[in-house]
Amino acid sequence: MHSSILLFFSTCPTHAFAEKIGVTPQFISDVERAVVGISVPTLKKVCLTLGCSSDFLIFGKADSSYLSSITQKIQYMSEGQLKAAEQVIDIMADSIPKNDKDKDKK
């Protein structure tokens, strides 16, 4: 799991998360252990609650529409602004725990 999702779970008990998405804590446990699958409507509720895409949950990557949105925002920046944006991205990337980066490469 990615650090942002782990942070969410560290601040939101399983029963509270289960209540938010309309399932039982046992169901969440069963999904985590791959005992049961998850329906598309429930996956959508999970994504909306966590504020992430299903691609991110499953593959650990942002969906292309989100990346396209970022591209649109930076396409008219000056060279100096782009360098500053790259520095910010580098700082953020360096702050991600090493094990999360390694998982994305697989």
CSV table of C-alpha atoms in Angstrom, one decimal:
chain,number,residue,atom,x,y,z
A,1,MET,CA,0.0,0.0,0.0
A,2,HIS,CA,1.2,3.5,-0.7
A,3,SER,CA,2.2,5.8,2.1
A,4,SER,CA,-0.8,8.2,1.6
A,5,ILE,CA,-3.2,5.4,2.0
A,6,LEU,CA,-1.4,4.0,5.0
A,7,LEU,CA,-1.5,7.5,6.6
A,8,PHE,CA,-5.3,7.5,6.0
A,9,PHE,CA,-5.7,4.1,7.7
A,10,SER,CA,-3.5,5.1,10.6
A,11,THR,CA,-5.9,8.0,11.3
A,12,CYS,CA,-9.1,6.2,10.5
A,13,PRO,CA,-10.0,3.0,12.3
A,14,THR,CA,-11.2,0.1,10.1
A,15,HIS,CA,-14.7,0.3,11.5
A,16,ALA,CA,-15.0,4.0,10.7
A,17,PHE,CA,-13.7,3.4,7.1
A,18,ALA,CA,-16.1,0.5,6.7
A,19,GLU,CA,-19.0,2.7,7.8
A,20,LYS,CA,-18.0,5.4,5.3
A,21,ILE,CA,-18.1,2.9,2.4
A,22,GLY,CA,-21.1,0.9,3.6
A,23,VAL,CA,-19.4,-2.4,4.4
A,24,THR,CA,-18.4,-4.3,7.6
A,25,PRO,CA,-15.0,-4.3,9.1
A,26,GLN,CA,-14.9,-8.0,8.5
A,27,PHE,CA,-15.4,-7.4,4.8
A,28,ILE,CA,-12.4,-5.0,4.7
A,29,SER,CA,-10.3,-7.6,6.4
A,30,ASP,CA,-11.5,-10.3,3.9
A,31,VAL,CA,-10.6,-8.0,1.0
A,32,GLU,CA,-7.1,-7.3,2.4
A,33,ARG,CA,-6.5,-11.0,2.8
A,34,ALA,CA,-7.8,-11.7,-0.7
A,35,VAL,CA,-10.5,-14.0,0.8
A,36,VAL,CA,-13.2,-12.1,-1.2
A,37,GLY,CA,-13.3,-9.8,-4.1
A,38,ILE,CA,-14.7,-6.3,-4.2
A,39,SER,CA,-17.5,-5.0,-6.5
A,40,VAL,CA,-17.1,-2.0,-8.8
A,41,PRO,CA,-19.6,0.1,-6.8
A,42,THR,CA,-17.7,-0.6,-3.5
A,43,LEU,CA,-14.3,0.1,-5.2
A,44,LYS,CA,-15.8,3.4,-6.4
A,45,LYS,CA,-16.8,4.2,-2.8
A,46,VAL,CA,-13.3,3.3,-1.6
A,47,CYS,CA,-11.7,5.6,-4.2
A,48,LEU,CA,-14.0,8.5,-3.4
A,49,THR,CA,-13.3,8.1,0.3
A,50,LEU,CA,-9.6,7.9,-0.1
A,51,GLY,CA,-9.5,10.5,-2.8
A,52,CYS,CA,-7.6,8.4,-5.3
A,53,SER,CA,-8.1,6.5,-8.5
A,54,SER,CA,-8.6,2.7,-8.8
A,55,ASP,CA,-5.5,2.6,-10.9
A,56,PHE,CA,-3.6,4.1,-8.0
A,57,LEU,CA,-5.0,1.5,-5.6
A,58,ILE,CA,-4.4,-1.4,-7.8
A,59,PHE,CA,-1.3,-0.5,-9.8
A,60,GLY,CA,0.2,2.3,-7.7
A,61,LYS,CA,0.2,4.8,-10.6
A,62,ALA,CA,-1.9,7.9,-11.2
A,63,ASP,CA,-4.4,7.6,-14.1
A,64,SER,CA,-3.5,9.3,-17.3
A,65,SER,CA,-6.4,11.9,-17.0
A,66,TYR,CA,-4.8,13.2,-13.9
A,67,LEU,CA,-1.4,13.4,-15.5
A,68,SER,CA,-3.0,15.1,-18.5
A,69,SER,CA,-4.4,17.7,-16.1
A,70,ILE,CA,-0.9,18.4,-14.7
A,71,THR,CA,0.5,18.7,-18.2
A,72,GLN,CA,-2.1,21.3,-19.1
A,73,LYS,CA,-1.2,23.3,-16.0
A,74,ILE,CA,2.5,23.4,-16.8
A,75,GLN,CA,2.5,23.8,-20.6
A,76,TYR,CA,2.5,27.6,-20.6
A,77,MET,CA,5.1,28.0,-17.8
A,78,SER,CA,8.3,29.9,-18.4
A,79,GLU,CA,11.6,28.0,-18.3
A,80,GLY,CA,12.2,29.4,-14.8
A,81,GLN,CA,8.8,28.3,-13.6
A,82,LEU,CA,9.3,24.8,-15.1
A,83,LYS,CA,12.6,24.5,-13.3
A,84,ALA,CA,11.0,25.5,-10.0
A,85,ALA,CA,8.1,23.0,-10.6
A,86,GLU,CA,10.7,20.3,-11.3
A,87,GLN,CA,12.5,21.1,-8.1
A,88,VAL,CA,9.2,20.8,-6.2
A,89,ILE,CA,8.5,17.4,-7.8
A,90,ASP,CA,12.0,16.2,-7.1
A,91,ILE,CA,11.6,17.1,-3.4
A,92,MET,CA,8.3,15.3,-3.3
A,93,ALA,CA,9.7,12.3,-5.0
A,94,ASP,CA,12.6,12.1,-2.6
A,95,SER,CA,10.2,12.2,0.3
A,96,ILE,CA,8.4,9.0,-0.8
A,97,PRO,CA,9.8,6.0,1.2
A,98,LYS,CA,12.2,4.0,-0.9
A,99,ASN,CA,10.1,0.8,-0.7
A,100,ASP,CA,7.2,2.7,-2.4
A,101,LYS,CA,9.4,3.7,-5.3
A,102,ASP,CA,10.7,0.2,-5.7
A,103,LYS,CA,7.2,-1.2,-5.9
A,104,ASP,CA,6.3,1.2,-8.7
A,105,LYS,CA,9.2,-0.1,-10.8
A,106,LYS,CA,8.0,-3.7,-10.8
